[in-house]
Amino acid sequence: MEREAVLVGIDVGTTKVCALIGEFNRDGSLTIVGKGAVPSTGIKRGLVNNIEQTVHSIGEAIEHAERLSGYKIDRAFVGVAGQQVESQNSRGAVAVSGHSREVSREDINRATEVARAISIPSNREVLHVIPRGFIVDGQEGVKDPLGMSAIRLEIETHIVTGSATAVQNLRKCVEAAGVKIDELVVSALASGETVVSETERDLGVAVADMGAGTIDLALFVDGSPFHTAVLPVGGANVTNDVAIGLKTSLQVAEELKVRHGTCDLGSLDDDETISVSVLGEPAGRSVSRLDVCRIIEARMRETFELLKAEMDNAGRGMLPAGLVLTGGAAQLAGAAELGREVLEMPVRVAAPSNVGGLVDNLLTPAYSTSIGLLLWGARRVVAEEPARYESAPALGGLGRLRDALRSLFP
Ligand SMILES: Nc1ncnc2c1ncn2[C@@H]1O[C@H](COP(=O)(O)OP(=O)(O)OP(=O)(O)O)[C@@H](O)[C@H]1O
Ligand SMILES: [Mg+2]
């Protein structure tokens, strides 16, 4: 298979930092050729809280990926989370310029600039301005107006912002690890690239990436995001509750949750017990599994209620394809069923698929963001100035990638 492009994604998560090197082949398929996933120590709730530790984790992840692949990483698409991610939709209109009155790239850029010129507080930074659609002389729902005859062009955009200082801290860490940032990508949008189909995005679908510290949420309709947000809860809250409830360490609570946890209380026997090591009790103790799972279920129920409230505000009725759960914490047994009950909509758990190469352990919900970053990058290369990549290829030529990837993202 002829290789067309090599892209790098780095997901700086609360529990792990994962760097992936992916080769896109001529037929648009993706092969992972390098990966490094190391525990993350300097991140809390998706935000950098220790620069030195974060730089170190990123450096280690990169080194592993480089060693496996033989490539040298010098630039990457980087995931952003953290509770300060917010979004809004904005429109911009311009008169179509030129004698021919045909919509040009320049008109689209000017309309985008107008849409972007919303007032954003100085403590926030714009991360994405995503075109959602165009209105051409009052005709709605135009996806690509280029070349259309028109007098007035209006663009609808989805604008995602983050806390300027939080974004700056992440940027600092990645750059200190010797990597240039191709683009900072909000985690939920990256995950969305791998766990939902174009058809679901067109219909209306939500993606919730439940990590340890945050839930990264993106709602799509008509093929594009219309709401992006981050909720400051995740799997770590569940573990924490178990640790407090059982007076045990976080490590023990985590293992209990993963091995014995479920949200499906109906599946449990009243008398099933599990043995737990408890702080200050060397002999350990045996506890009721049902009691442990009641703690887990209660927190997960509350988490889904938070999700529901967020989705209600944004437009839960616009999501006939339901909610797709991903992220490490989505692996809890019974999560989809509980989600369905609380949210009253279809809920499924999803992981990356259709990826080849070094995918051991990667095809699980915890790596949706990492793999999604590569797909996001590929879409970018297709949609935007491929010249930018050709002139300064990170790791390889991008030659005909644009054509090759059209089959991936028609
Ligand atoms: N089998 C499992 N059952 C339940 N929870 C699990 C399981 N495996 C992992 N988890 C939970 O998944 C979480 C980690 O998920 P993930 O790797 O997606 O987080 P992250 O990306 O590092 O964090 P974040 O996205 O919040 O910054 C932890 O809270 C962990 O307890
Ligand atoms: Mg994550």
Coordinates of C-alpha atoms and ligand atoms in Angstrom, one line a residue:
M1 CA 0.0 0.0 0.0
E2 CA 1.4 3.3 -1.0
R3 CA 1.7 5.7 1.9
E4 CA 0.3 9.2 1.3
A5 CA 0.6 11.1 4.5
V6 CA 1.7 10.7 8.1
L7 CA -0.1 12.5 10.8
V8 CA 0.4 12.7 14.6
G9 CA -2.2 13.0 17.3
I10 CA -1.5 13.7 21.0
D11 CA -4.3 13.3 23.5
V12 CA -3.3 14.8 26.9
G13 CA -5.9 13.2 29.2
T14 CA -6.4 13.2 32.9
T15 CA -5.2 9.6 33.3
K16 CA -3.0 9.1 30.2
V17 CA -1.1 10.9 27.6
C18 CA -1.3 9.1 24.2
A19 CA 0.7 9.9 21.1
L20 CA -0.2 8.2 17.9
I21 CA 1.5 8.2 14.5
G22 CA -0.8 7.3 11.7
E23 CA -0.1 6.6 8.0
F24 CA -2.9 7.4 5.6
N25 CA -2.7 5.2 2.6
R26 CA -3.8 6.0 -1.0
D27 CA -7.2 4.3 -0.5
G28 CA -7.8 6.5 2.5
S29 CA -7.3 3.8 5.1
L30 CA -5.5 4.5 8.4
T31 CA -2.6 2.4 9.8
I32 CA -1.2 3.1 13.2
V33 CA 2.6 2.9 13.0
G34 CA 3.7 4.4 16.3
K35 CA 2.0 4.7 19.7
G36 CA 3.0 5.8 23.1
A37 CA 0.5 5.8 26.0
V38 CA 1.9 6.8 29.5
P39 CA 0.2 7.7 32.7
S40 CA -0.5 11.3 33.0
T41 CA 0.4 13.0 36.3
G42 CA 0.2 16.7 35.6
I43 CA -3.4 17.0 34.4
K44 CA -6.5 17.5 36.5
R45 CA -10.0 17.6 35.1
G46 CA -8.5 17.9 31.6
L47 CA -6.4 21.0 32.6
V48 CA -2.7 21.3 33.1
N49 CA -1.9 21.7 36.7
N50 CA 1.7 20.8 36.6
I51 CA 3.8 22.0 33.6
E52 CA 6.9 20.0 34.3
Q53 CA 5.1 16.7 34.8
T54 CA 2.9 17.2 31.8
V55 CA 5.9 18.0 29.6
H56 CA 7.6 14.9 30.9
S57 CA 4.5 12.7 30.1
I58 CA 4.2 14.1 26.6
G59 CA 7.9 13.6 26.0
E60 CA 7.7 10.0 27.1
A61 CA 4.6 9.2 25.0
I62 CA 6.3 10.8 21.9
E63 CA 9.5 8.9 22.5
H64 CA 7.7 5.5 22.6
A65 CA 5.8 6.3 19.4
E66 CA 8.9 7.4 17.7
R67 CA 10.8 4.4 18.7
L68 CA 8.1 2.0 17.4
S69 CA 7.7 3.8 14.1
G70 CA 11.2 5.1 13.3
Y71 CA 9.7 8.5 12.6
K72 CA 10.6 11.7 14.3
I73 CA 7.6 13.7 15.6
D74 CA 7.8 17.4 15.1
R75 CA 4.2 18.4 14.8
A76 CA 0.8 17.1 15.9
F77 CA -2.9 17.6 16.3
V78 CA -3.5 18.0 20.0
G79 CA -6.7 17.3 22.0
V80 CA -8.1 20.0 24.3
A81 CA -10.5 19.3 27.2
G82 CA -11.0 21.1 30.4
Q83 CA -14.2 22.5 31.8
Q84 CA -13.8 25.9 30.2
V85 CA -14.7 24.7 26.8
E86 CA -17.8 26.5 25.6
S87 CA -19.6 27.0 22.3
Q88 CA -22.0 29.3 20.5
N89 CA -23.4 29.6 17.0
S90 CA -23.0 32.7 15.0
R91 CA -24.0 33.9 11.5
G92 CA -22.2 36.3 9.2
A93 CA -23.5 37.8 5.9
V94 CA -21.7 39.6 3.1
A95 CA -22.6 40.8 -0.4
V96 CA -21.1 38.6 -3.0
S97 CA -18.3 40.5 -4.7
G98 CA -17.1 40.7 -8.3
H99 CA -18.8 41.3 -11.6
S100 CA -19.9 37.7 -12.1
R101 CA -21.7 37.6 -8.8
E102 CA -20.4 34.1 -8.2
V103 CA -19.6 33.0 -4.7
S104 CA -15.8 32.8 -4.4
R105 CA -13.5 31.4 -1.7
E106 CA -12.8 35.0 -0.8
D107 CA -16.6 35.7 -0.2
I108 CA -16.8 32.6 2.1
N109 CA -13.7 33.8 4.0
R110 CA -15.2 37.2 4.5
A111 CA -18.5 35.8 5.7
T112 CA -16.6 33.6 8.1
E113 CA -14.7 36.6 9.4
V114 CA -18.0 38.4 10.0
A115 CA -19.5 35.4 11.9
R116 CA -16.3 35.1 13.9
A117 CA -16.5 38.8 15.0
I118 CA -18.7 38.1 17.9
S119 CA -17.6 39.6 21.2
I120 CA -15.5 37.1 23.0
P121 CA -14.1 38.0 26.4
S122 CA -10.4 38.6 26.5
N123 CA -9.9 35.6 28.8
R124 CA -11.2 33.3 26.2
E125 CA -9.6 31.9 23.0
V126 CA -11.3 30.8 19.9
L127 CA -10.5 27.2 19.2
H128 CA -12.8 26.4 16.2
V129 CA -14.9 28.2 13.8
I130 CA -16.8 25.4 12.0
P131 CA -19.0 26.2 9.0
R132 CA -22.4 24.6 9.5
G133 CA -24.0 25.7 6.3
F134 CA -24.8 28.6 4.1
I135 CA -27.8 30.6 3.1
V136 CA -27.5 31.9 -0.4
D137 CA -30.0 34.6 -1.3
G138 CA -32.4 33.2 1.3
Q139 CA -32.0 29.6 0.2
E140 CA -31.2 27.7 3.3
G141 CA -29.2 24.5 3.8
V142 CA -26.5 25.0 1.2
K143 CA -23.5 22.9 2.1
D144 CA -21.0 24.3 -0.5
P145 CA -21.9 27.6 -2.2
L146 CA -18.7 27.9 -4.1
G147 CA -19.4 29.0 -7.7
M148 CA -23.1 29.6 -7.1
S149 CA -24.7 32.8 -8.5
A150 CA -25.8 35.0 -5.7
I151 CA -26.1 38.5 -4.4
R152 CA -26.0 37.8 -0.7
L153 CA -24.1 35.0 1.1
E154 CA -24.7 34.1 4.7
I155 CA -22.7 31.5 6.7
E156 CA -23.8 29.8 9.9
T157 CA -20.8 28.8 12.1
H158 CA -20.2 26.9 15.3
I159 CA -17.6 28.6 17.4
V160 CA -15.8 26.8 20.2
T161 CA -13.8 28.7 22.8
G162 CA -11.6 27.7 25.7
S163 CA -10.1 29.5 28.6
A164 CA -7.1 31.5 27.2
T165 CA -4.8 30.6 30.0
A166 CA -5.7 27.0 30.1
V167 CA -5.1 26.7 26.3
Q168 CA -1.9 28.6 26.7
N169 CA -0.7 26.2 29.4
L170 CA -1.4 23.2 27.2
R171 CA 0.3 24.8 24.2
K172 CA 3.3 25.6 26.4
C173 CA 3.6 21.9 27.5
V174 CA 3.4 20.5 24.0
E175 CA 5.9 23.0 22.6
A176 CA 8.3 22.4 25.5
A177 CA 8.2 18.8 24.5
G178 CA 9.5 19.8 21.1
V179 CA 6.3 19.5 19.1
K180 CA 4.7 22.2 16.9
I181 CA 0.9 22.2 17.1
D182 CA -0.9 21.7 13.8
E183 CA -4.2 22.4 15.5
L184 CA -5.7 22.2 19.0
V185 CA -8.8 20.1 18.7
V186 CA -11.6 19.9 21.2
S187 CA -11.6 16.2 22.4
A188 CA -15.3 15.6 21.8
L189 CA -15.0 16.7 18.2
A190 CA -12.0 14.4 17.7
S191 CA -13.8 11.5 19.3
G192 CA -16.8 12.2 17.1
E193 CA -14.6 11.5 14.0
T194 CA -14.3 7.8 15.0
V195 CA -17.4 6.8 16.8
V196 CA -20.3 8.2 14.8
S197 CA -21.1 7.9 11.1
E198 CA -21.8 10.6 8.6
T199 CA -25.4 9.4 8.5
E200 CA -25.8 9.8 12.3
R201 CA -24.3 13.3 12.2
D202 CA -26.8 14.2 9.5
L203 CA -29.7 12.9 11.4
G204 CA -28.7 14.4 14.7
V205 CA -26.5 12.6 17.3
A206 CA -24.6 13.3 20.5
V207 CA -21.1 12.1 21.4
A208 CA -20.1 12.0 25.0
D209 CA -16.5 11.0 25.8
M210 CA -16.5 10.1 29.4
G211 CA -13.0 10.2 30.6
A212 CA -11.6 10.2 34.2
G213 CA -12.0 13.9 34.8
T214 CA -14.4 15.2 32.3
I215 CA -17.2 14.4 29.9
D216 CA -16.5 16.0 26.5
L217 CA -19.8 16.5 24.8
A218 CA -20.6 17.4 21.1
L219 CA -24.0 17.5 19.5
F220 CA -24.3 17.2 15.8
V221 CA -27.1 17.8 13.3
D222 CA -27.1 18.2 9.5
G223 CA -23.6 16.8 9.5
S224 CA -22.0 19.5 11.8
P225 CA -21.6 20.3 15.5
F226 CA -24.1 22.7 17.0
H227 CA -23.2 22.4 20.6
T228 CA -19.9 21.6 22.3
A229 CA -19.3 21.5 26.0
V230 CA -17.2 19.9 28.7
L231 CA -18.8 18.8 32.0
P232 CA -16.4 18.5 35.0
V233 CA -17.3 15.0 36.0
G234 CA -16.1 11.5 34.9
G235 CA -14.9 8.1 36.0
A236 CA -12.7 9.5 38.7
N237 CA -15.8 10.7 40.6
V238 CA -17.2 7.2 40.6
T239 CA -13.9 5.8 41.9
N240 CA -13.8 8.5 44.5
D241 CA -17.3 7.8 45.8
V242 CA -16.4 4.1 46.1
A243 CA -13.2 4.9 48.0
I244 CA -15.0 7.2 50.4
G245 CA -17.9 4.8 50.8
L246 CA -15.7 1.9 51.6
K247 CA -12.9 3.8 53.4
T248 CA -10.4 2.4 51.0
S249 CA -7.6 3.8 48.8
L250 CA -8.3 5.2 45.3
Q251 CA -6.3 2.4 43.8
V252 CA -8.3 -0.3 45.5
A253 CA -11.6 1.5 44.7
E254 CA -10.6 1.8 41.0
E255 CA -9.8 -1.9 40.8
L256 CA -13.1 -2.8 42.5
K257 CA -15.0 -0.6 40.1
V258 CA -13.4 -2.0 37.0
R259 CA -13.6 -5.7 38.1
H260 CA -16.9 -5.8 39.9
G261 CA -18.7 -2.6 39.1
T262 CA -22.0 -2.3 37.2
C263 CA -24.8 0.1 36.9
D264 CA -27.2 -2.8 36.5
L265 CA -28.3 -3.4 40.1
G266 CA -31.0 -5.9 39.0
S267 CA -28.3 -8.3 37.8
L268 CA -26.8 -8.7 41.2
D269 CA -27.5 -11.2 44.0
D270 CA -28.2 -9.8 47.5
D271 CA -25.6 -12.0 49.1
E272 CA -22.6 -11.7 46.8
T273 CA -19.6 -10.4 48.6
I274 CA -16.2 -9.3 47.5
S275 CA -13.1 -8.9 49.7
V276 CA -11.5 -5.5 49.9
S277 CA -8.4 -4.2 51.6
V278 CA -9.4 -1.3 53.8
L279 CA -7.2 1.5 55.1
G280 CA -6.1 0.6 58.7
E281 CA -7.5 -2.9 58.5
P282 CA -4.6 -5.2 57.5
A283 CA -6.8 -8.3 57.3
G284 CA -9.2 -6.6 54.9
R285 CA -12.9 -6.9 54.9
S286 CA -15.6 -8.5 52.9
V287 CA -18.3 -6.2 51.5
S288 CA -21.5 -6.6 49.6
R289 CA -21.1 -6.2 45.9
L290 CA -24.6 -4.8 45.7
D291 CA -23.6 -2.1 48.2
V292 CA -20.6 -1.2 46.1
C293 CA -22.6 -1.1 42.9
R294 CA -25.3 1.1 44.6
I295 CA -22.6 3.7 45.1
I296 CA -21.5 3.4 41.5
E297 CA -25.0 3.4 40.1
A298 CA -26.0 6.5 42.1
R299 CA -23.0 8.5 40.8
M300 CA -23.5 7.3 37.2
R301 CA -27.2 8.2 37.4
E302 CA -26.3 11.7 38.6
T303 CA -23.8 12.0 35.8
F304 CA -26.4 11.1 33.2
E305 CA -28.7 13.6 34.7
L306 CA -26.1 16.3 34.3
L307 CA -25.7 15.2 30.7
K308 CA -29.4 15.3 30.2
A309 CA -29.7 18.9 31.6
E310 CA -26.9 20.0 29.3
M311 CA -28.4 18.4 26.3
D312 CA -31.9 19.7 27.2
N313 CA -30.5 23.3 27.1
A314 CA -28.9 22.7 23.7
G315 CA -31.7 20.8 22.0
R316 CA -32.1 17.2 23.0
G317 CA -35.0 16.8 20.7
M318 CA -32.8 17.2 17.7
L319 CA -31.0 13.9 18.2
P320 CA -33.0 11.1 16.7
A321 CA -29.8 9.0 16.4
G322 CA -29.3 9.2 20.2
L323 CA -26.2 9.4 22.3
V324 CA -23.0 7.6 21.6
L325 CA -20.9 7.1 24.7
T326 CA -17.2 6.6 24.5
G327 CA -14.1 7.3 26.7
G328 CA -12.7 4.9 29.3
A329 CA -15.5 5.4 31.8
A330 CA -18.1 4.3 29.2
Q331 CA -16.8 0.8 29.7
L332 CA -18.6 0.4 33.0
A333 CA -21.0 -2.5 32.7
G334 CA -24.6 -1.4 32.3
A335 CA -23.7 2.2 31.4
A336 CA -25.6 2.3 28.1
E337 CA -28.7 0.8 29.7
L338 CA -28.7 3.3 32.6
G339 CA -28.1 6.1 30.1
R340 CA -31.0 5.0 28.0
E341 CA -33.2 5.0 31.1
V342 CA -32.2 8.4 32.4
L343 CA -31.9 10.2 29.0
E344 CA -34.9 8.5 27.4
M345 CA -33.1 8.1 24.1
P346 CA -31.1 5.5 22.2
V347 CA -27.6 5.1 23.9
R348 CA -24.8 2.9 22.7
V349 CA -21.1 2.5 23.7
A350 CA -18.6 2.8 20.9
A351 CA -14.9 2.4 20.3
P352 CA -12.7 3.2 17.3
S353 CA -12.9 0.8 14.4
N354 CA -11.6 0.4 10.8
V355 CA -8.0 1.1 11.8
G356 CA -5.1 -1.1 11.2
G357 CA -1.5 -1.5 12.3
L358 CA -0.4 -1.3 16.0
V359 CA -3.9 -1.3 17.4
D360 CA -3.5 -3.6 20.4
N361 CA -5.5 -2.0 23.2
L362 CA -6.4 1.0 20.9
L363 CA -9.7 -0.2 19.7
T364 CA -11.3 0.5 23.1
P365 CA -13.4 3.6 24.1
A366 CA -10.5 5.1 26.0
Y367 CA -8.6 5.8 22.7
S368 CA -11.4 7.4 20.7
T369 CA -9.9 10.9 21.1
S370 CA -6.4 9.7 20.2
I371 CA -7.5 8.0 17.0
G372 CA -10.1 10.7 16.3
L373 CA -7.3 13.3 16.3
L374 CA -5.7 11.6 13.3
L375 CA -9.0 11.4 11.4
W376 CA -9.6 15.1 12.2
G377 CA -6.2 15.9 10.9
A378 CA -6.9 14.0 7.7
R379 CA -10.2 15.8 7.2
R380 CA -8.3 19.1 7.7
V381 CA -5.8 18.2 5.1
V382 CA -8.5 17.5 2.7
A383 CA -10.6 20.5 3.4
E384 CA -7.9 23.1 3.8
E385 CA -4.8 24.3 2.3
P386 CA -3.0 21.1 1.6
A387 CA -0.1 23.3 0.4
R388 CA 0.6 24.2 4.0
Y389 CA 1.3 20.6 4.7
E390 CA 3.1 20.0 1.5
S391 CA 5.6 22.8 2.0
A392 CA 6.5 21.7 5.5
P393 CA 5.8 18.0 5.7
A394 CA 6.0 16.8 9.2
L395 CA 7.0 13.3 8.5
G396 CA 6.3 12.5 4.9
G397 CA 4.9 13.9 1.7
L398 CA 1.2 14.7 1.5
G399 CA 1.1 14.5 -2.3
R400 CA -2.1 13.0 -3.5
L401 CA -3.7 12.7 0.0
R402 CA -6.4 15.1 -0.8
D403 CA -7.7 12.9 -3.6
A404 CA -7.1 9.7 -1.6
L405 CA -9.1 11.0 1.3
R406 CA -12.0 12.1 -0.7
S407 CA -13.1 8.5 -0.5
L408 CA -13.0 8.7 3.3
F409 CA -14.9 12.0 3.6
P410 CA -17.0 12.4 0.5
Ligands
LIG1 N1 -13.6 -1.4 32.5 C1 -13.8 -0.2 33.0 N2 -15.0 0.0 33.7 C2 -15.3 1.2 34.2 N3 -14.5 2.3 34.2 C3 -13.3 2.1 33.5 C4 -12.9 0.9 32.9 N4 -11.7 1.1 32.3 C5 -11.4 2.4 32.5 N5 -12.4 3.0 33.2 C6 -12.4 4.4 33.7 O1 -12.1 5.2 32.6 C7 -11.5 6.5 33.1 C8 -10.3 6.8 32.2 O2 -10.8 7.0 30.9 P1 -10.0 7.8 29.7 O3 -8.7 7.0 29.5 O4 -10.9 8.0 28.6 O5 -9.6 9.1 30.5 P2 -8.7 10.3 30.1 O6 -8.8 10.6 28.7 O7 -7.3 10.1 30.6 O8 -9.4 11.5 30.9 P3 -10.1 12.8 30.5 O9 -10.6 12.6 29.1 O10 -11.2 13.0 31.5 O11 -9.1 13.9 30.6 C9 -11.1 6.2 34.5 O12 -11.9 6.9 35.4 C10 -11.3 4.7 34.7 O13 -11.7 4.4 36.0
MG2 MG -10.0 11.8 27.4

